[in-house]
Amino acid sequence: MCLIAFAWQIHPRWRLLLAGNRDEFHARPSAPLARWNDLPIIGGRDLEAGGTWLGITETGRCCVVTNVRDPRDPQQGASRGLLATDFLAGVNDAPTHAQSLLATATDYRPFNLLTFDTDHGFYIGNRPEARAQLIEPGVHGLSNADFNTPWPKTKALMNRLQAWLDAGHEVDFAPLFRALANEERAPDEVLPDTGVGVERERWLSSAFIRGEQYGTRASTIVAIGYDGRALIVEQRFGPNGRFQGQTELPVGWVSAA
């Protein structure tokens, strides 16, 4: 993923409500949202490295990963997508997993990771050093920088999510998909400087990235309820933002509690 906003433990129905965009090269092979046959994961799948950028499970776990935008940092190490797969298919709760991952976090390519179980949420990152942070209830955002870094598109999506919450929505996700489809670019004076040049910063400053070779591949909403019911909806896009379909999967997991 490259842009995420989520509400954690503050919605009356949804324990976790998450909206995010995955930006990637269009040539990279990917499978759409589905239940995996070989692992207890529900999500899209990177067919090149075998992992996922976002997934959930029938037992109420969720995991999302982004890269860190810094062309000066070599992209060396294990695939980031395997971090999500390992958590979703694992048995450790989020706190135990976070502490364990700190020991090996630097073995992976630059990453930001969000992990959620039925009680806890964690942010784990490995740049500039390995660290883990408990996520407090509230609205949060993440892009290709540190957790809650106020990049313009991150703040804009967080504000749209807060407006959705204030309006009392439960299952009308259309306003969130419209927010993820926003192509408005940020003014130059508020652009981040990540070392890619001002033209590319402008292009990457909108929520939805439209391009022939690279752009937004998927927009996804995840809603996991306190009552043991969940819903994940994925919209997919091809080169130049061409719509390629939508998948919606209800999940009826039963809490062990």
Coordinates of N, CA and C in Angstrom, one line a residue, residues 58-252:
E58 N -10.1 -14.9 8.9 CA -11.4 -15.2 9.5 C -11.4 -15.0 11.0
T59 N -10.2 -14.9 11.6 CA -10.1 -14.7 13.1 C -9.9 -13.2 13.5
G60 N -10.1 -12.3 12.5 CA -10.1 -10.9 12.9 C -8.8 -10.2 12.9
R61 N -7.8 -10.8 12.3 CA -6.5 -10.2 12.1 C -6.4 -9.4 10.8
C62 N -5.6 -8.3 10.8 CA -5.5 -7.5 9.6 C -4.0 -7.0 9.6
C63 N -3.5 -6.9 8.4 CA -2.1 -6.5 8.3 C -2.0 -5.7 7.0
V64 N -1.2 -4.6 7.0 CA -1.0 -3.7 5.9 C 0.5 -3.3 5.9
V65 N 1.1 -3.2 4.7 CA 2.5 -2.9 4.6 C 2.6 -1.8 3.5
T66 N 3.5 -0.8 3.7 CA 3.9 0.1 2.7 C 5.4 0.1 2.6
N67 N 5.9 0.7 1.5 CA 7.4 0.9 1.4 C 7.7 2.3 2.0
V68 N 9.0 2.6 2.0 CA 9.5 3.9 2.5 C 10.1 4.6 1.3
R69 N 9.6 5.8 0.9 CA 10.1 6.5 -0.3 C 11.4 7.2 0.1
D70 N 12.5 6.6 -0.4 CA 13.8 7.3 -0.2 C 14.8 6.6 -1.2
P71 N 15.0 7.3 -2.4 CA 15.8 6.7 -3.4 C 17.3 6.5 -3.0
R72 N 17.7 7.2 -1.9 CA 19.0 7.0 -1.4 C 19.2 5.7 -0.6
D73 N 18.1 5.1 -0.2 CA 18.1 3.9 0.6 C 18.0 2.7 -0.3
P74 N 19.0 1.8 -0.5 CA 18.9 0.7 -1.4 C 17.8 -0.3 -1.0
Q75 N 17.1 -0.7 -2.0 CA 16.0 -1.7 -1.8 C 16.6 -3.1 -1.7
Q76 N 17.2 -3.4 -0.6 CA 17.8 -4.7 -0.4 C 17.2 -5.4 0.8
G77 N 17.1 -6.7 0.8 CA 16.6 -7.5 1.9 C 15.4 -8.3 1.4
A78 N 14.8 -8.9 2.4 CA 13.6 -9.8 2.1 C 12.4 -8.9 1.7
S79 N 11.5 -9.5 0.9 CA 10.3 -8.8 0.4 C 9.4 -8.4 1.6
R80 N 8.9 -7.1 1.5 CA 8.0 -6.5 2.5 C 6.7 -7.3 2.6
G81 N 6.3 -7.8 1.4 CA 5.0 -8.5 1.5 C 5.0 -9.8 2.3
L82 N 6.1 -10.3 2.5 CA 6.2 -11.5 3.4 C 6.0 -11.2 4.8
L83 N 6.2 -9.9 5.2 CA 5.9 -9.5 6.6 C 4.4 -9.6 6.9
A84 N 3.6 -9.2 6.0 CA 2.1 -9.3 6.1 C 1.7 -10.8 6.2
T85 N 2.2 -11.5 5.2 CA 1.9 -13.0 5.2 C 2.2 -13.7 6.5
D86 N 3.4 -13.4 7.0 CA 3.9 -14.0 8.2 C 3.0 -13.7 9.4
F87 N 2.6 -12.5 9.5 CA 1.7 -12.1 10.7 C 0.3 -12.7 10.5
L88 N -0.3 -12.6 9.3 CA -1.6 -13.1 9.1 C -1.7 -14.6 9.3
A89 N -0.7 -15.3 8.9 CA -0.7 -16.8 9.0 C -0.1 -17.3 10.3
G90 N 0.4 -16.4 11.1 CA 1.0 -16.8 12.4 C 0.0 -16.9 13.5
V91 N 0.6 -17.3 14.7 CA -0.2 -17.5 15.9 C 0.0 -16.4 17.0
N92 N 1.1 -15.6 16.8 CA 1.4 -14.6 17.9 C 0.4 -13.5 17.8
D93 N 0.0 -12.9 19.0 CA -0.8 -11.7 19.0 C 0.0 -10.6 18.5
A94 N -0.6 -9.4 18.3 CA 0.1 -8.3 17.8 C 1.3 -7.8 18.7
P95 N 1.1 -7.7 20.0 CA 2.2 -7.3 20.8 C 3.4 -8.2 20.8
T96 N 3.1 -9.5 20.8 CA 4.2 -10.5 20.8 C 4.9 -10.5 19.4
H97 N 4.1 -10.4 18.4 CA 4.7 -10.3 17.0 C 5.6 -9.1 16.8
A98 N 5.1 -7.9 17.4 CA 5.9 -6.7 17.2 C 7.2 -6.8 17.9
Q99 N 7.3 -7.4 19.1 CA 8.5 -7.5 19.8 C 9.5 -8.5 19.1
S100 N 8.9 -9.5 18.6 CA 9.7 -10.5 17.9 C 10.3 -10.0 16.6
L101 N 9.5 -9.2 15.9 CA 9.9 -8.7 14.6 C 11.1 -7.7 14.7
L102 N 11.1 -7.0 15.8 CA 12.2 -6.0 16.0 C 13.6 -6.6 15.9
A103 N 13.7 -7.8 16.2 CA 15.0 -8.5 16.2 C 15.5 -8.7 14.7
T104 N 14.6 -8.8 13.8 CA 14.9 -9.1 12.4 C 14.5 -8.1 11.4
A105 N 13.9 -6.9 11.9 CA 13.3 -5.9 11.0 C 14.3 -5.4 10.0
T106 N 15.5 -5.3 10.3 CA 16.5 -4.7 9.4 C 16.9 -5.7 8.3
D107 N 16.4 -6.9 8.3 CA 16.7 -7.9 7.3 C 15.8 -7.7 6.1
Y108 N 14.8 -6.8 6.2 CA 13.8 -6.6 5.1 C 14.0 -5.2 4.4
R109 N 13.5 -5.1 3.2 CA 13.5 -3.9 2.5 C 12.8 -2.8 3.3
P110 N 13.1 -1.5 3.1 CA 12.5 -0.5 3.9 C 10.9 -0.6 4.0
F111 N 10.4 -0.6 5.2 CA 8.9 -0.9 5.3 C 8.3 -0.1 6.5
N112 N 7.0 0.0 6.3 CA 6.1 0.4 7.4 C 5.0 -0.7 7.5
L113 N 4.7 -1.2 8.7 CA 3.8 -2.3 8.9 C 2.8 -2.0 9.9
L114 N 1.5 -2.2 9.6 CA 0.4 -2.1 10.6 C -0.1 -3.5 10.8
T115 N -0.2 -3.9 12.1 CA -0.8 -5.2 12.5 C -1.9 -5.0 13.5
F116 N -2.9 -5.8 13.3 CA -4.1 -5.7 14.2 C -4.6 -7.1 14.6
D117 N -4.8 -7.3 15.8 CA -5.5 -8.5 16.3 C -6.8 -8.0 16.9
T118 N -7.5 -8.9 17.6 CA -8.8 -8.5 18.2 C -8.7 -7.4 19.3
D119 N -7.5 -7.2 19.8 CA -7.4 -6.2 20.9 C -6.4 -5.1 20.7
H120 N -5.4 -5.4 19.9 CA -4.3 -4.4 19.8 C -4.0 -4.1 18.3
G121 N -3.4 -2.9 18.2 CA -2.9 -2.5 16.9 C -1.4 -2.0 17.1
F122 N -0.6 -2.3 16.1 CA 0.8 -1.9 16.2 C 1.3 -1.3 14.9
Y123 N 2.2 -0.3 15.0 CA 3.0 0.1 13.9 C 4.4 -0.4 14.1
I124 N 5.0 -1.0 13.1 CA 6.4 -1.4 13.1 C 7.1 -0.8 11.9
G125 N 8.3 -0.2 12.1 CA 9.0 0.3 10.9 C 10.5 -0.1 11.1
N126 N 11.2 0.0 10.0 CA 12.7 -0.3 10.1 C 13.6 0.8 9.5
R127 N 13.0 2.0 9.4 CA 13.9 3.1 8.9 C 13.5 4.3 9.8
P128 N 14.5 5.1 10.3 CA 15.9 4.8 10.2 C 16.4 3.7 11.1
E129 N 15.6 3.3 12.0 CA 16.0 2.1 12.8 C 14.7 1.3 13.1
A130 N 14.9 0.1 13.6 CA 13.7 -0.7 13.9 C 13.0 -0.2 15.2
R131 N 11.7 -0.1 15.1 CA 10.9 0.4 16.2 C 9.5 -0.1 16.1
A132 N 8.8 -0.2 17.3 CA 7.4 -0.6 17.3 C 6.6 0.4 18.2
Q133 N 5.4 0.6 17.8 CA 4.6 1.6 18.5 C 3.2 1.1 18.7
L134 N 2.6 1.0 19.9 CA 1.2 0.7 20.1 C 0.3 1.8 19.5
I135 N -0.7 1.3 18.8 CA -1.6 2.3 18.2 C -2.8 2.6 19.1
E136 N -2.9 3.9 19.5 CA -4.0 4.3 20.4 C -5.3 4.5 19.6
P137 N -6.5 4.3 20.2 CA -7.7 4.6 19.6 C -7.8 6.0 18.9
G138 N -8.3 6.0 17.7 CA -8.4 7.3 17.0 C -8.3 7.1 15.5
V139 N -8.2 8.2 14.8 CA -8.0 8.2 13.3 C -6.5 8.4 13.1
H140 N -5.9 7.6 12.2 CA -4.5 7.6 11.9 C -4.2 7.5 10.4
G141 N -3.0 7.9 10.0 CA -2.7 7.8 8.6 C -1.3 7.3 8.4
L142 N -1.0 6.8 7.2 CA 0.3 6.3 6.8 C 0.4 6.3 5.3
S143 N 1.6 6.7 4.9 CA 1.9 6.7 3.5 C 3.3 6.1 3.4
N144 N 4.2 6.7 2.6 CA 5.6 6.1 2.4 C 6.6 6.9 3.3
A145 N 6.1 7.3 4.4 CA 7.0 7.9 5.4 C 6.6 7.4 6.8
D146 N 7.1 8.0 7.9 CA 6.8 7.5 9.2 C 5.3 7.5 9.5
F147 N 4.9 6.8 10.5 CA 3.5 6.7 11.0 C 3.0 8.1 11.4
N148 N 1.8 8.5 10.8 CA 1.2 9.7 11.0 C 2.0 10.9 10.6
T149 N 3.0 10.7 9.6 CA 3.6 11.9 9.0 C 2.6 12.7 8.2
P150 N 2.5 14.0 8.4 CA 1.4 14.8 7.8 C 1.6 15.2 6.4
W151 N 1.9 14.2 5.5 CA 1.9 14.5 4.1 C 0.5 15.0 3.7
P152 N 0.4 15.9 2.7 CA -0.9 16.4 2.3 C -1.9 15.4 2.0
K153 N -1.6 14.4 1.2 CA -2.6 13.4 0.8 C -3.0 12.5 2.0
T154 N -2.1 12.3 2.9 CA -2.4 11.5 4.1 C -3.4 12.3 5.0
K155 N -3.1 13.6 5.2 CA -4.0 14.4 6.0 C -5.4 14.5 5.4
A156 N -5.4 14.7 4.0 CA -6.7 14.8 3.3 C -7.5 13.6 3.5
L157 N -6.9 12.4 3.4 CA -7.6 11.1 3.5 C -8.1 10.9 4.9
M158 N -7.3 11.3 5.9 CA -7.7 11.2 7.3 C -8.9 12.1 7.6
N159 N -8.9 13.3 7.0 CA -10.0 14.3 7.2 C -11.3 13.7 6.5
R160 N -11.1 13.1 5.4 CA -12.3 12.5 4.7 C -12.9 11.3 5.5
L161 N -12.0 10.6 6.1 CA -12.4 9.5 7.0 C -13.1 10.0 8.2
Q162 N -12.5 11.1 8.8 CA -13.2 11.7 10.0 C -14.6 12.2 9.6
A163 N -14.7 12.8 8.4 CA -16.0 13.3 8.0 C -17.0 12.1 7.8
W164 N -16.5 11.0 7.3 CA -17.3 9.8 7.2 C -17.8 9.3 8.6
L165 N -16.9 9.3 9.5 CA -17.3 8.9 10.9 C -18.3 9.9 11.5
D166 N -18.1 11.2 11.3 CA -19.0 12.2 11.9 C -20.4 12.1 11.3
A167 N -20.4 11.7 10.0 CA -21.7 11.6 9.3 C -22.5 10.3 9.8
G168 N -21.9 9.5 10.6 CA -22.6 8.3 11.1 C -22.8 7.2 10.2
H169 N -21.9 7.1 9.1 CA -22.0 6.0 8.2 C -21.6 4.7 8.8
E170 N -22.2 3.6 8.3 CA -21.8 2.2 8.7 C -21.3 1.4 7.5
V171 N -22.1 1.3 6.4 CA -21.8 0.5 5.3 C -21.8 1.2 4.0
D172 N -22.0 2.5 4.0 CA -22.0 3.3 2.8 C -20.5 3.7 2.6
F173 N -19.8 2.9 1.8 CA -18.4 3.2 1.6 C -18.1 4.1 0.4
A174 N -19.1 4.5 -0.3 CA -18.9 5.3 -1.5 C -18.1 6.6 -1.2
P175 N -18.4 7.3 -0.1 CA -17.6 8.5 0.1 C -16.1 8.2 0.3
L176 N -15.8 7.0 0.9 CA -14.4 6.7 1.1 C -13.7 6.3 -0.2
F177 N -14.5 5.6 -1.1 CA -13.9 5.3 -2.4 C -13.7 6.6 -3.2
R178 N -14.6 7.6 -3.0 CA -14.4 8.8 -3.7 C -13.1 9.5 -3.2
A179 N -12.9 9.4 -1.9 CA -11.7 10.0 -1.3 C -10.5 9.4 -1.9
L180 N -10.5 8.0 -2.0 CA -9.3 7.3 -2.6 C -9.1 7.6 -4.0
A181 N -10.2 8.0 -4.7 CA -10.1 8.3 -6.2 C -9.7 9.8 -6.4
N182 N -9.5 10.6 -5.4 CA -9.1 12.0 -5.6 C -7.8 12.2 -6.3
E183 N -7.8 12.9 -7.4 CA -6.6 13.2 -8.1 C -6.0 14.6 -8.0
E184 N -6.6 15.3 -7.0 CA -6.1 16.7 -6.8 C -4.6 16.6 -6.2
R185 N -3.8 17.4 -6.8 CA -2.4 17.5 -6.4 C -2.2 18.6 -5.3
A186 N -1.2 18.4 -4.5 CA -0.9 19.4 -3.4 C -0.1 20.5 -4.0
P187 N -0.3 21.7 -3.4 CA 0.6 22.9 -3.8 C 2.0 22.6 -3.5
D188 N 2.9 23.2 -4.4 CA 4.3 23.0 -4.2 C 4.9 23.3 -2.8
E189 N 4.3 24.3 -2.2 CA 4.9 24.7 -0.9 C 4.6 23.7 0.2
V190 N 3.8 22.8 0.0 CA 3.5 21.8 1.1 C 4.0 20.4 0.7
L191 N 4.6 20.2 -0.5 CA 5.1 18.9 -0.9 C 6.2 18.4 -0.1
P192 N 6.2 17.1 0.2 CA 7.4 16.6 0.9 C 8.6 16.6 0.0
D193 N 9.8 16.5 0.6 CA 11.0 16.4 -0.2 C 11.6 15.0 0.1
T194 N 11.4 14.0 -0.7 CA 11.8 12.7 -0.5 C 13.0 12.3 -1.4
G195 N 13.5 13.2 -2.2 CA 14.6 13.0 -3.0 C 14.3 12.5 -4.4
V196 N 13.0 12.6 -4.8 CA 12.6 12.1 -6.2 C 12.5 13.3 -7.2
G197 N 12.6 14.5 -6.7 CA 12.4 15.7 -7.6 C 11.0 16.2 -7.5
V198 N 10.9 17.5 -7.8 CA 9.6 18.2 -7.6 C 8.6 17.7 -8.5
E199 N 8.9 17.4 -9.8 CA 7.9 16.9 -10.7 C 7.3 15.6 -10.3
R200 N 8.1 14.7 -9.8 CA 7.6 13.4 -9.3 C 6.8 13.6 -8.0
E201 N 7.3 14.5 -7.1 CA 6.6 14.8 -5.9 C 5.2 15.3 -6.2
R202 N 5.0 16.1 -7.2 CA 3.7 16.6 -7.6 C 2.8 15.5 -8.0
W203 N 3.4 14.6 -8.9 CA 2.6 13.5 -9.4 C 2.1 12.6 -8.3
L204 N 3.0 12.3 -7.4 CA 2.7 11.4 -6.3 C 1.9 12.0 -5.1
S205 N 1.6 13.3 -5.2 CA 0.9 14.0 -4.1 C -0.6 13.8 -4.0
S206 N -1.2 13.2 -5.1 CA -2.6 12.9 -5.1 C -2.9 11.6 -4.5
A207 N -4.1 11.4 -4.0 CA -4.5 10.1 -3.5 C -4.4 9.0 -4.5
F208 N -5.0 9.3 -5.7 CA -5.1 8.4 -6.8 C -4.0 8.8 -7.8
I209 N -3.1 7.8 -8.2 CA -2.1 8.1 -9.2 C -2.4 7.4 -10.5
R210 N -2.4 8.2 -11.5 CA -2.8 7.8 -12.9 C -1.5 7.8 -13.7
G211 N -1.2 6.6 -14.3 CA 0.0 6.5 -15.2 C -0.1 5.3 -16.0
E212 N 0.7 5.3 -17.1 CA 0.8 4.2 -18.0 C 1.6 3.1 -17.5
Q213 N 2.7 3.4 -16.9 CA 3.6 2.3 -16.3 C 3.4 2.1 -14.9
Y214 N 3.1 3.1 -14.1 CA 3.0 3.1 -12.7 C 1.7 3.9 -12.2
G215 N 1.1 3.4 -11.2 CA -0.1 4.1 -10.7 C -0.9 3.3 -9.6
T216 N -2.0 3.8 -9.3 CA -2.9 3.1 -8.3 C -3.4 1.8 -8.9
R217 N -3.1 0.7 -8.3 CA -3.6 -0.6 -8.8 C -4.9 -1.0 -8.1
A218 N -5.0 -0.6 -6.8 CA -6.2 -1.1 -6.1 C -6.6 -0.1 -5.0
S219 N -7.9 0.1 -4.8 CA -8.4 0.8 -3.7 C -9.2 -0.1 -2.8
T220 N -8.9 -0.1 -1.5 CA -9.5 -1.2 -0.7 C -10.1 -0.6 0.6
I221 N -11.3 -1.1 1.0 CA -11.9 -0.8 2.3 C -11.9 -2.0 3.1
V222 N -11.5 -1.9 4.4 CA -11.6 -3.0 5.3 C -12.4 -2.6 6.5
A223 N -13.4 -3.3 6.9 CA -14.3 -3.0 8.0 C -14.4 -4.3 8.9
I224 N -13.8 -4.3 10.1 CA -13.8 -5.4 11.0 C -14.6 -5.0 12.2
G225 N -15.7 -5.7 12.5 CA -16.6 -5.3 13.6 C -16.3 -6.0 14.9
Y226 N -16.8 -5.3 16.0 CA -16.7 -5.9 17.3 C -17.5 -7.2 17.4
D227 N -18.5 -7.4 16.6 CA -19.4 -8.5 16.7 C -18.9 -9.8 15.9
G228 N -17.7 -9.7 15.4 CA -17.1 -10.8 14.7 C -17.5 -10.9 13.2
R229 N -18.0 -9.8 12.7 CA -18.3 -9.8 11.3 C -17.4 -8.8 10.6
A230 N -17.0 -9.1 9.4 CA -16.1 -8.2 8.7 C -16.4 -8.1 7.2
L231 N -15.9 -7.1 6.5 CA -16.2 -6.9 5.1 C -14.9 -6.3 4.5
I232 N -14.5 -6.8 3.3 CA -13.4 -6.2 2.6 C -13.8 -6.0 1.2
V233 N -13.6 -4.8 0.6 CA -14.0 -4.5 -0.7 C -12.8 -3.9 -1.5
E234 N -12.5 -4.4 -2.7 CA -11.4 -4.0 -3.5 C -11.9 -3.6 -4.8
Q235 N -11.4 -2.4 -5.2 CA -11.6 -1.9 -6.6 C -10.2 -2.0 -7.3
R236 N -10.1 -2.4 -8.5 CA -8.9 -2.6 -9.2 C -8.8 -1.7 -10.5
F237 N -7.6 -1.3 -10.8 CA -7.3 -0.4 -11.9 C -6.1 -0.8 -12.7
G238 N -6.2 -0.5 -14.0 CA -5.1 -0.8 -14.9 C -4.3 0.4 -15.3
P239 N -3.5 0.3 -16.3 CA -2.8 1.5 -16.8 C -3.7 2.7 -17.1
N240 N -3.2 3.9 -16.7 CA -4.0 5.1 -16.9 C -5.3 5.1 -16.1
G241 N -5.3 4.4 -15.0 CA -6.5 4.4 -14.2 C -7.7 3.7 -14.7
R242 N -7.6 2.8 -15.7 CA -8.8 2.1 -16.2 C -9.3 1.1 -15.2
F243 N -10.6 1.3 -14.9 CA -11.3 0.4 -14.0 C -11.3 -1.0 -14.5
Q244 N -10.9 -2.0 -13.6 CA -10.8 -3.4 -14.0 C -11.7 -4.3 -13.2
G245 N -12.5 -3.8 -12.2 CA -13.4 -4.6 -11.5 C -13.4 -4.4 -10.0
Q246 N -14.4 -5.0 -9.4 CA -14.6 -4.9 -7.9 C -14.9 -6.2 -7.3
T247 N -14.3 -6.5 -6.2 CA -14.6 -7.7 -5.4 C -15.0 -7.3 -4.0
E248 N -16.1 -7.9 -3.5 CA -16.5 -7.7 -2.1 C -16.7 -9.0 -1.4
L249 N -16.0 -9.2 -0.3 CA -16.1 -10.4 0.4 C -16.5 -10.2 1.9
P250 N -17.6 -10.7 2.3 CA -18.0 -10.7 3.7 C -17.3 -11.8 4.4
V251 N -16.9 -11.5 5.7 CA -16.2 -12.5 6.5 C -16.9 -12.6 7.8
G252 N -17.3 -13.9 8.2 CA -18.0 -14.1 9.4 C -17.3 -14.9 10.4

